Coordinates of N, CA and C in Angstrom, one line a residue:
Q1 N 0.9 -1.2 0.0 CA 0.0 0.0 0.0 C 0.8 1.3 0.0
V2 N 0.7 2.1 -1.1 CA 1.5 3.3 -1.1 C 0.9 4.3 -0.2
Q3 N 1.7 4.8 0.7 CA 1.3 5.9 1.6 C 1.6 7.3 1.1
L4 N 2.6 7.4 0.3 CA 3.1 8.7 -0.2 C 3.3 8.6 -1.7
L5 N 2.9 9.7 -2.4 CA 3.2 9.7 -3.9 C 3.9 10.9 -4.4
E6 N 5.1 10.7 -4.8 CA 5.8 11.8 -5.3 C 5.5 12.1 -6.8
S7 N 5.6 13.3 -7.3 CA 5.5 13.6 -8.7 C 6.3 14.9 -9.0
G8 N 6.4 15.2 -10.3 CA 7.0 16.5 -10.7 C 8.4 16.4 -11.1
G9 N 9.0 15.1 -11.1 CA 10.4 15.0 -11.6 C 10.4 15.0 -13.1
G10 N 11.6 15.1 -13.6 CA 11.8 15.1 -15.0 C 13.2 15.5 -15.4
S11 N 13.5 15.7 -16.7 CA 14.8 16.1 -17.2 C 14.8 17.6 -17.5
V12 N 15.7 18.4 -16.9 CA 15.8 19.7 -17.2 C 17.3 20.1 -17.4
Q13 N 17.5 21.3 -18.0 CA 18.9 21.8 -18.2 C 19.4 22.5 -17.0
A14 N 20.6 22.6 -16.8 CA 21.2 23.3 -15.6 C 20.7 24.7 -15.6
G15 N 20.3 25.1 -14.4 CA 19.7 26.4 -14.2 C 18.2 26.4 -14.2
G16 N 17.6 25.3 -14.6 CA 16.2 25.2 -14.7 C 15.6 25.0 -13.3
S17 N 14.3 24.8 -13.3 CA 13.5 24.6 -12.1 C 12.5 23.4 -12.2
L18 N 12.3 22.8 -11.1 CA 11.3 21.8 -11.0 C 10.5 21.9 -9.7
R19 N 9.3 21.6 -9.6 CA 8.5 21.6 -8.4 C 8.0 20.2 -8.1
L20 N 8.6 19.5 -7.1 CA 8.2 18.2 -6.7 C 7.0 18.3 -5.8
S21 N 6.1 17.4 -5.9 CA 4.9 17.3 -5.0 C 4.9 15.9 -4.4
C22 N 4.5 15.9 -3.1 CA 4.3 14.6 -2.4 C 2.9 14.6 -1.7
V23 N 2.1 13.8 -2.2 CA 0.7 13.7 -1.7 C 0.7 12.6 -0.7
A24 N 0.3 13.0 0.5 CA 0.1 12.1 1.6 C -1.4 11.7 1.9
S25 N -1.6 10.9 2.7 CA -2.9 10.6 3.3 C -3.0 11.3 4.5
E26 N -4.2 11.4 5.0 CA -4.5 12.1 6.3 C -3.6 11.4 7.4
Y27 N -3.5 10.1 7.3 CA -2.8 9.4 8.3 C -1.3 9.7 8.2
T28 N -0.7 9.6 7.1 CA 0.7 9.8 7.0 C 1.0 11.3 7.2
Y29 N 0.1 12.1 7.0 CA 0.3 13.5 7.2 C 0.2 13.9 8.7
S30 N -0.4 13.0 9.4 CA -0.5 13.2 10.9 C 0.8 12.8 11.6
S31 N 1.8 13.6 11.4 CA 3.1 13.3 12.0 C 3.7 14.6 12.4
N32 N 4.9 14.6 12.9 CA 5.6 15.8 13.3 C 6.1 16.6 12.0
G33 N 6.3 15.9 10.9 CA 6.7 16.5 9.8 C 7.1 15.6 8.6
M34 N 7.6 16.1 7.6 CA 8.0 15.3 6.4 C 9.4 15.8 6.0
G35 N 10.0 14.9 5.2 CA 11.3 15.2 4.7 C 11.5 14.8 3.2
W36 N 12.4 15.4 2.5 CA 12.8 15.0 1.2 C 14.2 14.5 1.3
F37 N 14.3 13.3 0.6 CA 15.6 12.7 0.5 C 16.0 12.6 -1.0
R38 N 17.3 12.3 -1.3 CA 17.6 12.1 -2.6 C 18.7 11.1 -2.6
Q39 N 18.8 10.2 -3.7 CA 19.8 9.2 -3.8 C 20.2 9.0 -5.2
A40 N 21.5 9.2 -5.5 CA 22.0 8.9 -6.9 C 22.6 7.5 -6.9
P41 N 22.6 6.9 -8.1 CA 23.1 5.5 -8.2 C 24.5 5.3 -7.6
G42 N 24.6 4.4 -6.7 CA 25.9 4.1 -6.1 C 26.3 5.0 -5.0
K43 N 25.5 5.9 -4.6 CA 25.7 6.8 -3.6 C 24.7 6.7 -2.4
A44 N 25.1 7.2 -1.3 CA 24.2 7.1 -0.1 C 23.0 8.1 -0.2
R45 N 22.0 7.6 0.4 CA 20.8 8.6 0.4 C 21.0 9.7 1.3
E46 N 20.7 10.8 1.0 CA 21.0 12.1 1.8 C 19.7 12.8 2.0
G47 N 19.6 13.4 3.1 CA 18.5 14.3 3.5 C 18.6 15.6 2.8
V48 N 17.6 16.2 2.2 CA 17.6 17.4 1.4 C 17.0 18.5 2.2
A49 N 15.8 18.2 2.7 CA 15.0 19.3 3.3 C 14.0 18.6 4.2
M50 N 13.5 19.4 5.2 CA 12.4 18.9 6.0 C 11.5 20.1 6.5
I51 N 10.3 19.7 6.9 CA 9.4 20.7 7.4 C 8.6 20.1 8.5
T52 N 8.4 20.8 9.5 CA 7.5 20.4 10.6 C 6.2 21.0 10.5
F53 N 5.1 20.2 10.8 CA 3.8 20.6 10.6 C 3.2 21.5 11.7
G54 N 3.8 21.3 12.8 CA 3.4 22.1 14.1 C 3.8 23.6 13.9
G55 N 5.0 23.8 13.7 CA 5.5 25.2 13.6 C 5.9 25.6 12.3
G56 N 5.9 24.8 11.3 CA 6.4 25.2 10.0 C 7.9 25.3 9.9
R57 N 8.6 24.8 10.9 CA 10.1 24.9 10.8 C 10.6 24.2 9.6
T58 N 11.6 24.8 8.9 CA 12.3 24.1 7.8 C 13.8 24.1 8.0
N59 N 14.4 23.0 7.4 CA 15.8 23.0 7.3 C 16.3 22.4 6.0
Y60 N 17.5 22.8 5.6 CA 17.9 22.4 4.3 C 19.4 22.0 4.4
A61 N 19.7 21.0 3.5 CA 21.1 20.6 3.4 C 21.9 21.8 2.8
D62 N 23.2 21.9 3.1 CA 24.0 23.0 2.7 C 24.0 23.1 1.2
S63 N 24.0 21.9 0.5 CA 24.2 21.8 -0.9 C 23.0 22.4 -1.7
V64 N 21.9 22.6 -1.0 CA 20.7 23.0 -1.7 C 20.1 24.3 -1.1
K65 N 20.7 24.8 0.0 CA 20.3 26.0 0.7 C 20.4 27.2 -0.3
G66 N 19.2 27.9 -0.3 CA 19.2 29.1 -1.2 C 18.6 28.8 -2.5
R67 N 18.5 27.5 -2.9 CA 18.0 27.1 -4.2 C 16.7 26.3 -4.0
F68 N 16.6 25.6 -3.0 CA 15.4 24.7 -2.8 C 14.5 25.3 -1.7
T69 N 13.2 25.1 -1.8 CA 12.2 25.6 -0.8 C 11.2 24.5 -0.6
I70 N 11.1 24.0 0.6 CA 10.1 23.1 1.0 C 8.8 23.9 1.6
S71 N 7.7 23.5 1.2 CA 6.4 24.1 1.7 C 5.4 23.0 1.8
Q72 N 4.2 23.4 2.4 CA 3.1 22.5 2.5 C 1.8 23.1 2.2
D73 N 0.8 22.3 1.8 CA -0.6 22.7 1.7 C -1.3 21.7 2.5
Q74 N -1.7 22.1 3.7 CA -2.3 21.2 4.7 C -3.6 20.7 4.1
A75 N -4.4 21.5 3.5 CA -5.7 21.1 3.0 C -5.6 20.0 2.0
K76 N -4.6 20.0 1.2 CA -4.3 18.9 0.2 C -3.4 17.8 0.7
Y77 N -3.0 17.8 1.9 CA -2.1 16.8 2.5 C -0.9 16.6 1.6
T78 N -0.3 17.8 1.2 CA 0.8 17.8 0.1 C 1.9 18.6 0.6
V79 N 3.1 18.1 0.4 CA 4.3 18.8 0.7 C 5.0 19.0 -0.7
Y80 N 5.6 20.2 -0.9 CA 6.3 20.5 -2.1 C 7.8 20.7 -1.9
L81 N 8.5 20.5 -2.9 CA 9.9 20.9 -2.9 C 10.2 21.7 -4.3
Q82 N 10.3 23.0 -4.1 CA 10.5 23.9 -5.3 C 12.0 23.9 -5.5
M83 N 12.6 23.6 -6.6 CA 14.0 23.4 -6.9 C 14.3 24.4 -8.0
N84 N 15.1 25.4 -7.7 CA 15.5 26.5 -8.6 C 17.0 26.4 -8.8
G85 N 17.5 26.9 -9.9 CA 18.9 26.9 -10.1 C 19.5 25.5 -10.0
L86 N 18.8 24.5 -10.6 CA 19.3 23.1 -10.6 C 20.6 23.0 -11.3
K87 N 21.4 22.0 -10.6 CA 22.7 21.7 -11.1 C 22.8 20.2 -11.5
P88 N 23.8 19.9 -12.3 CA 23.9 18.5 -12.6 C 24.0 17.5 -11.4
E89 N 24.7 18.1 -10.4 CA 24.8 17.3 -9.1 C 23.6 17.0 -8.4
D90 N 22.5 17.7 -8.8 CA 21.2 17.5 -8.2 C 20.5 16.2 -8.7
T91 N 21.1 15.7 -9.8 CA 20.5 14.5 -10.4 C 20.4 13.4 -9.4
A92 N 19.3 12.9 -9.2 CA 19.0 11.8 -8.2 C 17.5 11.4 -8.3
M93 N 17.3 10.3 -7.6 CA 15.9 9.9 -7.3 C 15.6 10.7 -6.0
Y94 N 14.4 11.4 -6.1 CA 14.0 12.1 -4.9 C 12.8 11.4 -4.2
Y95 N 12.9 11.2 -2.9 CA 11.9 10.6 -2.1 C 11.3 11.5 -1.1
C96 N 10.0 11.5 -0.8 CA 9.5 12.1 0.3 C 9.2 11.1 1.4
A97 N 9.3 11.5 2.6 CA 9.0 10.6 3.7 C 8.4 11.3 4.9
S98 N 7.5 10.5 5.6 CA 6.7 11.1 6.8 C 7.4 10.5 8.0
A99 N 7.6 11.3 9.0 CA 8.2 10.9 10.2 C 7.2 10.0 11.0
Y100 N 7.8 9.2 11.9 CA 7.0 8.4 12.8 C 6.2 9.3 13.8
G101 N 4.9 9.1 13.8 CA 4.0 9.8 14.7 C 4.4 11.3 14.9
L102 N 4.5 11.6 16.2 CA 4.8 13.0 16.5 C 6.2 13.2 17.2
G103 N 7.0 12.2 16.8 CA 8.4 12.3 17.3 C 9.2 13.5 16.8
T104 N 10.3 13.8 17.5 CA 11.1 14.8 17.0 C 11.9 14.4 15.7
I105 N 12.1 15.3 14.9 CA 12.8 15.0 13.7 C 14.2 15.7 13.8
S106 N 15.2 14.9 13.7 CA 16.5 15.3 13.8 C 17.0 16.0 12.5
W107 N 18.0 16.8 12.7 CA 18.8 17.4 11.5 C 20.1 17.4 11.8
P108 N 20.9 16.8 10.9 CA 20.5 16.3 9.5 C 19.6 15.1 9.7
L109 N 18.8 14.9 8.7 CA 17.8 13.9 8.7 C 18.4 12.5 8.9
I110 N 17.6 11.7 9.6 CA 17.9 10.3 9.9 C 16.8 9.5 9.3
E111 N 17.2 8.6 8.4 CA 16.2 7.8 7.7 C 15.3 6.9 8.7
E112 N 15.9 6.4 9.7 CA 15.2 5.6 10.7 C 14.1 6.4 11.4
E113 N 14.0 7.7 11.3 CA 13.0 8.4 12.0 C 11.8 8.6 11.1
F114 N 11.9 8.1 9.9 CA 10.8 8.1 9.1 C 10.1 6.8 8.7
G115 N 8.8 6.7 8.9 CA 8.1 5.4 8.7 C 7.5 5.2 7.5
Y116 N 7.2 6.2 6.7 CA 6.5 6.0 5.4 C 7.3 6.8 4.3
W117 N 7.4 6.0 3.2 CA 8.2 6.6 2.1 C 7.5 6.4 0.8
G118 N 7.7 7.4 -0.1 CA 7.1 7.3 -1.4 C 8.1 6.5 -2.3
Q119 N 7.7 6.2 -3.5 CA 8.4 5.4 -4.4 C 9.5 6.1 -5.2
G120 N 9.5 7.5 -5.1 CA 10.5 8.3 -5.7 C 10.1 8.9 -7.0
T121 N 10.7 10.0 -7.4 CA 10.5 10.6 -8.6 C 11.9 11.0 -9.1
Q122 N 12.3 10.7 -10.4 CA 13.6 11.0 -10.9 C 13.7 12.4 -11.3
V123 N 14.9 13.0 -11.0 CA 15.3 14.3 -11.4 C 16.6 14.2 -12.1
T124 N 16.6 14.7 -13.3 CA 17.9 14.6 -14.1 C 18.2 16.0 -14.6
V125 N 19.4 16.4 -14.3 CA 19.8 17.8 -14.7 C 21.0 17.7 -15.6
S126 N 20.9 18.2 -16.8 CA 21.9 18.1 -17.8 C 22.7 19.5 -17.9
S127 N 23.9 19.4 -18.2 CA 24.8 20.7 -18.3 C 24.5 21.4 -19.6

């Protein structure tokens, strides 16, 4: 059973933009927050951004700070990742994930703190 569904990935040229969406269920949205991760083939999965639902606090990896923006639409149970100024090194499979219950979300993100994951959406950035 898919709990989260990412969309919005695709192929763009360097400097372009993409807006990723992660549609959750009411259940998976009922957590402390959600995060975006990415993983390139042969590389470790890394946390990209997070948002808490209670206070709307956000955090970003240094590699994307100033270029990516995470936001939410509570009414739609959706979290977004606006990606501007994309670089070839941003190429990866992007996943959204919901934290377990109302537990604290660490930063940098820890995968084990997230209980529900989407199937991923591919982002490819060419030079």
